[in-house]
mmCIF file of C-alpha atoms in Angstrom:
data_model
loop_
_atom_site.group_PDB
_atom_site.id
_atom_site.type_symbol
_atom_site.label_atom_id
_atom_site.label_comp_id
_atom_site.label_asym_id
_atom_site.label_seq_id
_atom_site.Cartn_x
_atom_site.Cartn_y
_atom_site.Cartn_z
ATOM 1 C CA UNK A 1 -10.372 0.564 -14.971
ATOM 2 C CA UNK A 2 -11.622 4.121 -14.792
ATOM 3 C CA UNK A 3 -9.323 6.663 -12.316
ATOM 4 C CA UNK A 4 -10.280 7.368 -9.062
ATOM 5 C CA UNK A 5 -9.640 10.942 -7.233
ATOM 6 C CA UNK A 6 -10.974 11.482 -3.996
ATOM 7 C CA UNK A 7 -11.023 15.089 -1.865
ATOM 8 C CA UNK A 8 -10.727 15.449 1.423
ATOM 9 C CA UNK A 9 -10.013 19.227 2.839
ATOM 10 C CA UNK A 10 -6.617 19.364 1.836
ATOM 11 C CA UNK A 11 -5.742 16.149 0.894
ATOM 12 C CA UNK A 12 -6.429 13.929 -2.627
ATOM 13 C CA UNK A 13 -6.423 10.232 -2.708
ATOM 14 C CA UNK A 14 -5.704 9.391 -6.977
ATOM 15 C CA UNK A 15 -5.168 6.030 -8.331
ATOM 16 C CA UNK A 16 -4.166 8.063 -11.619
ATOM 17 C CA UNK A 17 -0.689 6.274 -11.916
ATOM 18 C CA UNK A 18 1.058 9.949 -13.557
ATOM 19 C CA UNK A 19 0.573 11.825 -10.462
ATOM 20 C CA UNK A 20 2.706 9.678 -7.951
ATOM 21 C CA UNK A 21 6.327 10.899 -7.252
ATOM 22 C CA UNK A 22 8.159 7.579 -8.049
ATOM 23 C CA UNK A 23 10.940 9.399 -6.279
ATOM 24 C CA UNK A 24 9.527 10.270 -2.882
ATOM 25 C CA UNK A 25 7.786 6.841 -2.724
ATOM 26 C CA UNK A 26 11.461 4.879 -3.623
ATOM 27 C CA UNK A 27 13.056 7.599 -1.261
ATOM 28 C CA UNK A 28 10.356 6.357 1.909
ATOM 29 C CA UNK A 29 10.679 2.547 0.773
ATOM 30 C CA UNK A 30 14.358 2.540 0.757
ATOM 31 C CA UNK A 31 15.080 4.268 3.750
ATOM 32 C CA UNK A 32 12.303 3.911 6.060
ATOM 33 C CA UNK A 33 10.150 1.300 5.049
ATOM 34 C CA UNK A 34 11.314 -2.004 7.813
ATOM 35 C CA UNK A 35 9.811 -4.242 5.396
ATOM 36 C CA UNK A 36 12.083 -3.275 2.150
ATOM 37 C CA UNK A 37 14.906 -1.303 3.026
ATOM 38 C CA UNK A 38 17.434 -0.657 0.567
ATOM 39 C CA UNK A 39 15.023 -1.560 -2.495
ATOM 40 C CA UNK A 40 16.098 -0.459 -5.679
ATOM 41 C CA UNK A 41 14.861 2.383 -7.805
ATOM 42 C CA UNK A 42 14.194 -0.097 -10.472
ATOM 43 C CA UNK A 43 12.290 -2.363 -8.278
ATOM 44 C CA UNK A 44 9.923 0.368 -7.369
ATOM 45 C CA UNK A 45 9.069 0.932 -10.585
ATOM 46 C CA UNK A 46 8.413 -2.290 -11.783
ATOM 47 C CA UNK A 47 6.670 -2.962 -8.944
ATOM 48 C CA UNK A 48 3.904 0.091 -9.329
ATOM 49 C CA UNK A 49 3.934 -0.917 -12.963
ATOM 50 C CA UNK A 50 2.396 -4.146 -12.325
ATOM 51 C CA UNK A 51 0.316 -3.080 -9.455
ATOM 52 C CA UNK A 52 -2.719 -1.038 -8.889
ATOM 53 C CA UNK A 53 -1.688 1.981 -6.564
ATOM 54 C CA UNK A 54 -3.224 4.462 -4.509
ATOM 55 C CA UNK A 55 -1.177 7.572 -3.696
ATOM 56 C CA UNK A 56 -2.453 10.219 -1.270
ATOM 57 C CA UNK A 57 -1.257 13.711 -1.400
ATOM 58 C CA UNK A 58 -1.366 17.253 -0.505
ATOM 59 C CA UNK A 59 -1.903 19.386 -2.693
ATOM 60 C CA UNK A 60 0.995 17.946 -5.164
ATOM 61 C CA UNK A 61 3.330 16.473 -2.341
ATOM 62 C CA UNK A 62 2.995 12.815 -2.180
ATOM 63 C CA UNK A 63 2.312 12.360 1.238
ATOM 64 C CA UNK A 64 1.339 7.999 1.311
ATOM 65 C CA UNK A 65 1.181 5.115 -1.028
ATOM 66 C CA UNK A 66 -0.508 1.866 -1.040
ATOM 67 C CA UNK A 67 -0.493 -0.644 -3.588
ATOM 68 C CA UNK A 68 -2.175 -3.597 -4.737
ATOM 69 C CA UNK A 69 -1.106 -6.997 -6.592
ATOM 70 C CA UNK A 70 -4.486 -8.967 -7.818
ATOM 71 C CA UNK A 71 -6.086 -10.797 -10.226
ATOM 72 C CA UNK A 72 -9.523 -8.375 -9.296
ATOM 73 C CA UNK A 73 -11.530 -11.839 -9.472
ATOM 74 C CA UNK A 74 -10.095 -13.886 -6.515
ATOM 75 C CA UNK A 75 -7.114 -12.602 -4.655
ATOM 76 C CA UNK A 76 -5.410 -9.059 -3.518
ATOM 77 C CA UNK A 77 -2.079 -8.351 -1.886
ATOM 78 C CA UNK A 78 -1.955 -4.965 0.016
ATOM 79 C CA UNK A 79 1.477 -3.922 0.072
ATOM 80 C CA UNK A 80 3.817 -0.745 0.982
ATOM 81 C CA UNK A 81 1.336 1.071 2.575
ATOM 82 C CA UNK A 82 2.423 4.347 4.127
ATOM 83 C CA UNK A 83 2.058 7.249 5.490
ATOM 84 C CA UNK A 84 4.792 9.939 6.210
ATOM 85 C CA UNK A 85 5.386 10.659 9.783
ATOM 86 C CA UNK A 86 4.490 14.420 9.853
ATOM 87 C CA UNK A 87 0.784 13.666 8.535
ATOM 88 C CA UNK A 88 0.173 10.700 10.821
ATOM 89 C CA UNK A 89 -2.273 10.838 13.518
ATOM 90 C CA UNK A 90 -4.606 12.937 11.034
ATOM 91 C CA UNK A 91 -7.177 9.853 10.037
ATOM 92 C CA UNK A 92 -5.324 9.646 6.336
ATOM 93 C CA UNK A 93 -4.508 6.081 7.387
ATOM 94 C CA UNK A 94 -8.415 5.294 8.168
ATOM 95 C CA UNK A 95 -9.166 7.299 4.853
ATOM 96 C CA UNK A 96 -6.945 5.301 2.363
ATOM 97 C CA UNK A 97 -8.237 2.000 4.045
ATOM 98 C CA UNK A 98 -11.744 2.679 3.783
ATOM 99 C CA UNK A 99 -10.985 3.933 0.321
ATOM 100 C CA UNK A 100 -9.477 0.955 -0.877
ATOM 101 C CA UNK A 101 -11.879 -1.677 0.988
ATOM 102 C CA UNK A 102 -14.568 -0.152 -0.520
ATOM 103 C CA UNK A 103 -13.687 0.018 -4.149
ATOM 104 C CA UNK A 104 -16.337 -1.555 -6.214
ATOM 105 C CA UNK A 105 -13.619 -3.380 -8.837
ATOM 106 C CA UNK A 106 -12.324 -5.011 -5.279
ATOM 107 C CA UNK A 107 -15.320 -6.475 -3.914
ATOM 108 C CA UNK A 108 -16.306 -9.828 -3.759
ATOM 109 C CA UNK A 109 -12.768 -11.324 -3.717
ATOM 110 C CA UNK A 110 -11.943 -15.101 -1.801
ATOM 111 C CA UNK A 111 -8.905 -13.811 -0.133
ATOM 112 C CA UNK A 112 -6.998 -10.576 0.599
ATOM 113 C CA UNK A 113 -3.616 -10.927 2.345
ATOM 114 C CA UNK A 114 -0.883 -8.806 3.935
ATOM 115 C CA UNK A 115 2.029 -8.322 6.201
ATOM 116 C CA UNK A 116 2.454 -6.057 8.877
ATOM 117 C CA UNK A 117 4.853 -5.207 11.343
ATOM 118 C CA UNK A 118 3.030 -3.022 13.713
ATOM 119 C CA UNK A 119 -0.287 -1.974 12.263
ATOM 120 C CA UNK A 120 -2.184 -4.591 12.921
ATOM 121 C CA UNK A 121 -4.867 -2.439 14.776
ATOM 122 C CA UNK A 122 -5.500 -0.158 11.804
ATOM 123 C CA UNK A 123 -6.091 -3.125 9.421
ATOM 124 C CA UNK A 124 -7.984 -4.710 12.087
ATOM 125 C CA UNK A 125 -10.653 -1.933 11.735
ATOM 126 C CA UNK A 126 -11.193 -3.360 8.220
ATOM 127 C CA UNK A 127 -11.981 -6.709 9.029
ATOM 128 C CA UNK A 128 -8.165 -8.217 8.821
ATOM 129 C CA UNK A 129 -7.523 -10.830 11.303
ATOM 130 C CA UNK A 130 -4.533 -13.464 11.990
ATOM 131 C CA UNK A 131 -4.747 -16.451 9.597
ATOM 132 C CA UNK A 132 -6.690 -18.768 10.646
ATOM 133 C CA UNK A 133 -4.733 -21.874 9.989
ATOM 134 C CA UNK A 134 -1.049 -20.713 9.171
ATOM 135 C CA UNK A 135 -0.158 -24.662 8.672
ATOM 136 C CA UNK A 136 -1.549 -23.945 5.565
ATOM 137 C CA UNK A 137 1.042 -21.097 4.150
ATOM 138 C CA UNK A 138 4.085 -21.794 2.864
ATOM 139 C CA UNK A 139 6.818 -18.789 1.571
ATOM 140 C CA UNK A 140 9.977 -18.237 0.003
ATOM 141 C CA UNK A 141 11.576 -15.798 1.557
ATOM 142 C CA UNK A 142 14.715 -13.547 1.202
ATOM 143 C CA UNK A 143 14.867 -11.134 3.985
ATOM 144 C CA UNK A 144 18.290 -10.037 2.514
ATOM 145 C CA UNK A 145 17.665 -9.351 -1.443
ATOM 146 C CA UNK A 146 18.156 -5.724 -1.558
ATOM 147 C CA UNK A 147 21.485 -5.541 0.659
ATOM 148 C CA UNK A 148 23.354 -7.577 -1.945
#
C-alpha cells in the first residue's frame, strides 16, 4: 500500500509509519486515553505494527493518531483515535475522519466497527450509527489488563 501525506495549512496527515512519535502516542494512550489507560509501551508498538495508522501532525509534533485493524476486503476496526486537547476545536477531528472514510484501499468493506465513549456525534457525521441488533455481538472483555 502506497503512503499517504496530506497538507492542510499547518498541519500533515501521513500514514508513513517512520514519522509517528511512538512515544507521544504511548505517552497520550497511557495517561489520557479512558479507553486504555495504563497500556504498555510494548503494547503500543505491537499494536501500530499490526495496524494501519494515521498520525496527524504539526509540523513534526505529533499532534493525533488513529489506527486501523482490517483485513481491507471485509472488515475495519477504528481504534485510538485522538486528538490532543490544545488542537481540538480546529476541524482536525473532521479532517482525519474524512481522510480515512474516504481512502480508496477502504472502500467497499461489509462492516466497520468501533467504540466510543463520548464522540459519538463526530463519527456520526460519517455515517456511524448504534448497532442495529446488539443481540448479535458477543465480547471478551478485560477492562482491567493493563493495571495488573
Amino acid at each position: 500500500m502506497k503512503k499517504l501525506s496530506l497538507q492542510k495549512n499547518e498541519f500533515c496527515i501521513s500514514t508513513d509509519k517512520s514519522k509517528l512519535d511512538i512515544d507521544a502516542i504511548h505517552d497520550f494512550l497511557s495517561t489520557k486515553a479512558y479507553w486504555c489507560l495504563n497500556i504498555p509501551k510494548e503494547k503500543v508498538e505491537i499494536s501500530i505494527e499490526n495496524s494501519f495508522c494515521f498520525g496527524l501532525y504539526e509540523k513534526n509534533k505529533q499532534i493525533g493518531f488513529a489506527r486501523i485493524i482490517t483485513d481491507y476486503s471485509t472488515i475495519a476496526y477504528l481504534g485510538d483515535v485522538y486528538i490532543l486537547e490544545e488542537y481540538r476545536g480546529k476541524g482536525l477531528s473532521k479532517w482525519l475522519m474524512e481522510t480515512i472514510m474516504n481512502l480508496p484501499e477502504l472502500q467497499g468493506l461489509r462492516r466497520w466497527i468501533l467504540l466510543t465513549g463520548d464522540a459519538h456525534e463526530l463519527y456520526k457525521k460519517y455515517g456511524w450509527t448504534d448497532l442495529t441488533d446488539s443481540s448479535n455481538w458477543m465480547e471478551l472483555y478485560n477492562k482491567n489488563v493493563y493495571s495488573n
